[in-house]
Amino acid sequence: AQSVSQHNHHVILSEAASLELGCNYSYGGTVNLFWYVQYPGQHLQLLLKYFSGDPLVKGIKGFEAEFIKSKFSFNLRKPSVQWSDTAEYFCAVMGTGGFKTIFGAGTRLFVKA
Amino acid sequence: KAGVTQTPRYLIKTRGQQVTLSCSPISGHRSVSWYQQTPGQGLQFLFEYFSETQRNKGNFPGRFSGRQFSNSRSEMNVSTLELGDSALYLCASSRDTEGYGYTFGSGTRLTVV
């Protein structure tokens, strides 16, 4: 069965600090991987996705993520966070072949101005 | 283009009643998925429809059901409501079933009293 684990439930950073949010998944086949973000009062939106090819993917607002197949990981990174990055971040995995998309429990990020 | 539209936005129902939630996907999107979001459980997968066929189903009781129409609009129904069904129900649409990622609606907030 698919599962997704996000390592931190709450993260507090100061502006300009670097960010790395951990995500590990469990699935026996090939996968599509996603990060979604939910800003306060807004709906979930896609931040970036890995489908195939280059394991380092870049998304909106300066975010990037690296797929490490051997570690079953898809960590989200940003070199310098801003106050406006305060949000909840969800990692998601979908097994290829039309399987369902499973979400992690989410990580709440608070960036201090 | 219009986003994913969910109606109603808010709903208050009494235990034992049934409820129907509606979702209109982005034009051209043929895949519609439903999730239940609660503070303690995160996003739990309910079901996915593609071209009027249920492709995947989550681990919810049979009280939860859904369907998709020929125009890709989808409805989900919950019968015999329980207090624990109180949650934000999210609809997400995708162009296809592989790797495109979701566009989410704002959700329907269901409160069961």
Short mmCIF file of C-alpha atoms in Angstrom, two decimals:
data_model
loop_
_atom_site.label_atom_id
_atom_site.label_comp_id
_atom_site.label_asym_id
_atom_site.label_seq_id
_atom_site.Cartn_x
_atom_site.Cartn_y
_atom_site.Cartn_z
CA ALA A 1 0.00 0.00 0.00
CA GLN A 2 1.10 3.55 -0.66
CA SER A 3 2.06 5.79 2.24
CA VAL A 4 3.72 9.18 2.62
CA SER A 5 5.61 10.42 5.66
CA GLN A 6 6.47 14.05 6.28
CA HIS A 7 9.11 14.38 8.94
CA ASN A 8 8.16 17.65 10.56
CA HIS A 9 4.69 18.77 11.51
CA HIS A 10 5.72 22.31 12.43
CA VAL A 11 8.70 24.35 11.31
CA ILE A 12 9.54 27.89 12.38
CA LEU A 13 12.17 29.87 10.46
CA SER A 14 13.33 33.44 10.24
CA GLU A 15 13.24 35.26 6.94
CA ALA A 16 16.23 34.49 4.69
CA ALA A 17 16.82 31.12 6.35
CA SER A 18 17.08 28.06 4.14
CA LEU A 19 14.26 25.53 4.09
CA GLU A 20 14.22 21.80 3.66
CA LEU A 21 11.07 19.78 4.30
CA GLY A 22 11.41 16.05 4.33
CA CYS A 23 9.14 13.60 2.53
CA ASN A 24 9.51 9.84 2.28
CA TYR A 25 7.13 7.50 0.58
CA SER A 26 6.44 3.83 0.47
CA TYR A 27 5.41 2.26 -2.83
CA GLY A 28 6.63 -0.74 -4.77
CA GLY A 29 6.55 0.69 -8.27
CA THR A 30 7.28 3.85 -10.22
CA VAL A 31 5.75 7.03 -8.94
CA ASN A 32 4.73 10.55 -9.71
CA LEU A 33 5.55 12.93 -6.85
CA PHE A 34 4.08 16.28 -5.91
CA TRP A 35 4.32 19.08 -3.43
CA TYR A 36 1.24 21.19 -2.75
CA VAL A 37 0.95 24.35 -0.68
CA GLN A 38 -1.98 25.80 1.20
CA TYR A 39 -1.59 29.46 2.13
CA PRO A 40 -3.75 30.78 4.98
CA GLY A 41 -7.34 31.11 3.82
CA GLN A 42 -6.61 29.75 0.36
CA HIS A 43 -7.13 26.42 -1.34
CA LEU A 44 -4.45 23.86 -2.04
CA GLN A 45 -2.31 24.57 -5.06
CA LEU A 46 0.38 22.66 -6.88
CA LEU A 47 3.91 23.80 -6.07
CA LEU A 48 5.88 21.36 -8.20
CA LYS A 49 5.82 17.83 -9.53
CA TYR A 50 8.13 15.04 -10.61
CA PHE A 51 6.91 12.92 -13.49
CA SER A 52 10.07 11.55 -15.07
CA GLY A 53 13.53 12.62 -16.19
CA ASP A 54 15.67 15.08 -14.19
CA PRO A 55 15.20 14.23 -10.51
CA LEU A 56 15.74 17.87 -9.54
CA VAL A 57 12.55 19.74 -10.28
CA LYS A 58 11.86 23.42 -9.95
CA GLY A 59 8.52 24.88 -9.05
CA ILE A 60 6.92 28.21 -8.45
CA LYS A 61 8.21 30.88 -6.08
CA GLY A 62 11.78 29.58 -6.00
CA PHE A 63 10.98 26.15 -4.59
CA GLU A 64 12.71 23.01 -5.79
CA ALA A 65 12.63 19.33 -4.87
CA GLU A 66 14.92 16.41 -5.44
CA PHE A 67 13.73 12.87 -6.07
CA ILE A 68 16.17 10.32 -4.65
CA LYS A 69 14.84 6.97 -5.77
CA SER A 70 17.18 4.90 -3.61
CA LYS A 71 15.97 6.72 -0.50
CA PHE A 72 12.31 6.93 -1.53
CA SER A 73 12.52 10.61 -0.78
CA PHE A 74 11.29 13.83 -2.36
CA ASN A 75 12.47 16.69 -0.15
CA LEU A 76 11.36 20.25 -0.74
CA ARG A 77 13.93 23.06 -0.58
CA LYS A 78 14.15 26.81 -0.83
CA PRO A 79 17.43 28.71 -0.33
CA SER A 80 15.90 31.76 1.34
CA VAL A 81 12.37 31.86 2.74
CA GLN A 82 10.14 34.89 2.92
CA TRP A 83 7.37 35.78 5.34
CA SER A 84 4.91 35.09 2.50
CA ASP A 85 6.00 31.43 2.46
CA THR A 86 4.09 30.89 5.69
CA ALA A 87 1.73 28.05 4.76
CA GLU A 88 1.07 24.35 5.08
CA TYR A 89 3.00 22.10 2.70
CA PHE A 90 1.84 18.67 1.59
CA CYS A 91 3.84 15.98 -0.13
CA ALA A 92 1.88 13.54 -2.32
CA VAL A 93 2.65 10.37 -4.24
CA MET A 94 0.79 8.67 -7.05
CA GLY A 95 1.75 5.26 -8.33
CA THR A 96 1.97 5.28 -12.13
CA GLY A 97 -0.67 3.30 -13.94
CA GLY A 98 -3.59 5.27 -12.64
CA PHE A 99 -3.29 4.67 -8.93
CA LYS A 100 -4.70 7.03 -6.34
CA THR A 101 -2.76 10.01 -5.01
CA ILE A 102 -1.91 9.80 -1.31
CA PHE A 103 -0.98 12.84 0.74
CA GLY A 104 1.30 13.22 3.71
CA ALA A 105 0.03 14.75 6.93
CA GLY A 106 1.42 18.15 6.03
CA THR A 107 4.05 20.48 7.48
CA ARG A 108 3.06 23.86 8.84
CA LEU A 109 5.75 26.43 8.11
CA PHE A 110 5.82 29.74 9.95
CA VAL A 111 8.30 32.34 8.77
CA LYS A 112 9.11 35.12 11.21
CA ALA A 113 9.56 38.55 9.66
CA LYS B 1 -10.26 29.87 -17.04
CA ALA B 2 -12.65 29.05 -14.23
CA GLY B 3 -11.28 26.95 -11.42
CA VAL B 4 -12.76 23.94 -9.72
CA THR B 5 -16.13 24.90 -8.29
CA GLN B 6 -17.58 23.19 -5.27
CA THR B 7 -21.08 23.77 -3.94
CA PRO B 8 -22.25 24.44 -1.39
CA ARG B 9 -19.39 26.09 0.49
CA TYR B 10 -20.86 25.42 3.91
CA LEU B 11 -23.40 22.89 5.13
CA ILE B 12 -24.85 22.02 8.51
CA LYS B 13 -26.65 18.72 8.80
CA THR B 14 -28.12 16.63 11.58
CA ARG B 15 -26.89 13.19 12.49
CA GLY B 16 -28.70 10.53 10.42
CA GLN B 17 -29.39 12.81 7.47
CA GLN B 18 -27.79 12.47 4.08
CA VAL B 19 -25.93 15.06 2.04
CA THR B 20 -24.89 15.56 -1.57
CA LEU B 21 -21.89 17.68 -2.52
CA SER B 22 -21.18 18.89 -6.02
CA CYS B 23 -17.99 19.56 -7.94
CA SER B 24 -17.51 21.14 -11.36
CA PRO B 25 -13.98 20.54 -12.66
CA ILE B 26 -11.95 22.78 -14.88
CA SER B 27 -13.14 22.59 -18.47
CA GLY B 28 -11.34 19.75 -20.25
CA HIS B 29 -10.39 17.93 -17.05
CA ARG B 30 -11.71 14.38 -17.09
CA SER B 31 -10.41 13.14 -13.74
CA VAL B 32 -12.10 14.16 -10.50
CA SER B 33 -10.96 13.05 -7.06
CA TRP B 34 -12.49 13.63 -3.64
CA TYR B 35 -10.67 14.02 -0.34
CA GLN B 36 -11.75 14.47 3.26
CA GLN B 37 -9.59 16.93 5.18
CA THR B 38 -9.60 17.04 8.97
CA PRO B 39 -7.09 18.55 11.40
CA GLY B 40 -6.17 15.18 12.87
CA GLN B 41 -6.14 13.02 9.75
CA GLY B 42 -4.95 15.36 7.00
CA LEU B 43 -6.20 14.59 3.49
CA GLN B 44 -7.82 11.19 3.23
CA PHE B 45 -8.60 9.85 -0.24
CA LEU B 46 -12.24 9.07 -0.88
CA PHE B 47 -12.51 8.19 -4.56
CA GLU B 48 -11.45 9.08 -8.07
CA TYR B 49 -13.52 9.21 -11.22
CA PHE B 50 -12.34 9.30 -14.79
CA SER B 51 -14.71 9.43 -17.74
CA GLU B 52 -17.68 8.48 -15.54
CA THR B 53 -15.94 5.40 -14.11
CA GLN B 54 -14.71 5.03 -10.57
CA ARG B 55 -11.02 4.21 -10.92
CA ASN B 56 -9.95 4.19 -7.29
CA LYS B 57 -11.63 4.05 -3.92
CA GLY B 58 -10.31 4.86 -0.47
CA ASN B 59 -10.98 3.13 2.81
CA PHE B 60 -14.27 4.73 3.70
CA PRO B 61 -17.51 2.97 4.60
CA GLY B 62 -20.19 2.37 2.01
CA ARG B 63 -22.11 5.40 3.32
CA PHE B 64 -19.76 7.43 1.15
CA SER B 65 -20.50 7.21 -2.55
CA GLY B 66 -19.96 9.25 -5.64
CA ARG B 67 -20.53 9.51 -9.32
CA GLN B 68 -19.37 11.42 -12.36
CA PHE B 69 -21.52 12.67 -15.18
CA SER B 70 -20.79 12.83 -18.89
CA ASN B 71 -19.77 16.48 -18.59
CA SER B 72 -17.19 15.46 -15.94
CA ARG B 73 -19.11 17.10 -13.10
CA SER B 74 -19.08 14.96 -10.01
CA GLU B 75 -21.17 14.49 -6.91
CA MET B 76 -20.47 12.72 -3.68
CA ASN B 77 -23.10 11.53 -1.28
CA VAL B 78 -22.87 10.67 2.38
CA SER B 79 -25.81 8.84 3.89
CA THR B 80 -26.69 8.37 7.55
CA LEU B 81 -24.38 11.16 8.66
CA GLU B 82 -22.30 10.73 11.81
CA LEU B 83 -20.65 13.40 13.94
CA GLY B 84 -17.26 12.17 12.74
CA ASP B 85 -18.14 13.05 9.16
CA SER B 86 -17.67 16.73 9.99
CA ALA B 87 -14.80 17.82 7.76
CA LEU B 88 -13.75 19.85 4.77
CA TYR B 89 -14.50 17.87 1.62
CA LEU B 90 -12.18 18.74 -1.23
CA CYS B 91 -12.64 18.07 -4.90
CA ALA B 92 -9.66 18.06 -7.23
CA SER B 93 -9.59 17.77 -10.99
CA SER B 94 -6.86 16.79 -13.40
CA ARG B 95 -6.56 16.73 -17.15
CA ASP B 96 -5.73 13.06 -17.10
CA THR B 97 -4.68 10.40 -14.64
CA GLU B 98 -0.90 10.48 -15.02
CA GLY B 99 1.38 13.04 -13.56
CA TYR B 100 -0.43 16.28 -14.27
CA GLY B 101 -1.24 17.12 -10.69
CA TYR B 102 -4.46 18.41 -9.28
CA THR B 103 -6.29 21.67 -9.28
CA PHE B 104 -8.26 21.86 -6.05
CA GLY B 105 -11.52 23.54 -5.26
CA SER B 106 -12.10 25.58 -2.12
CA GLY B 107 -14.00 22.74 -0.52
CA THR B 108 -17.33 22.18 1.19
CA ARG B 109 -17.24 22.57 4.96
CA LEU B 110 -19.68 20.00 6.38
CA THR B 111 -20.70 20.20 10.01
CA VAL B 112 -22.80 17.40 11.48
CA VAL B 113 -24.64 18.23 14.68
#
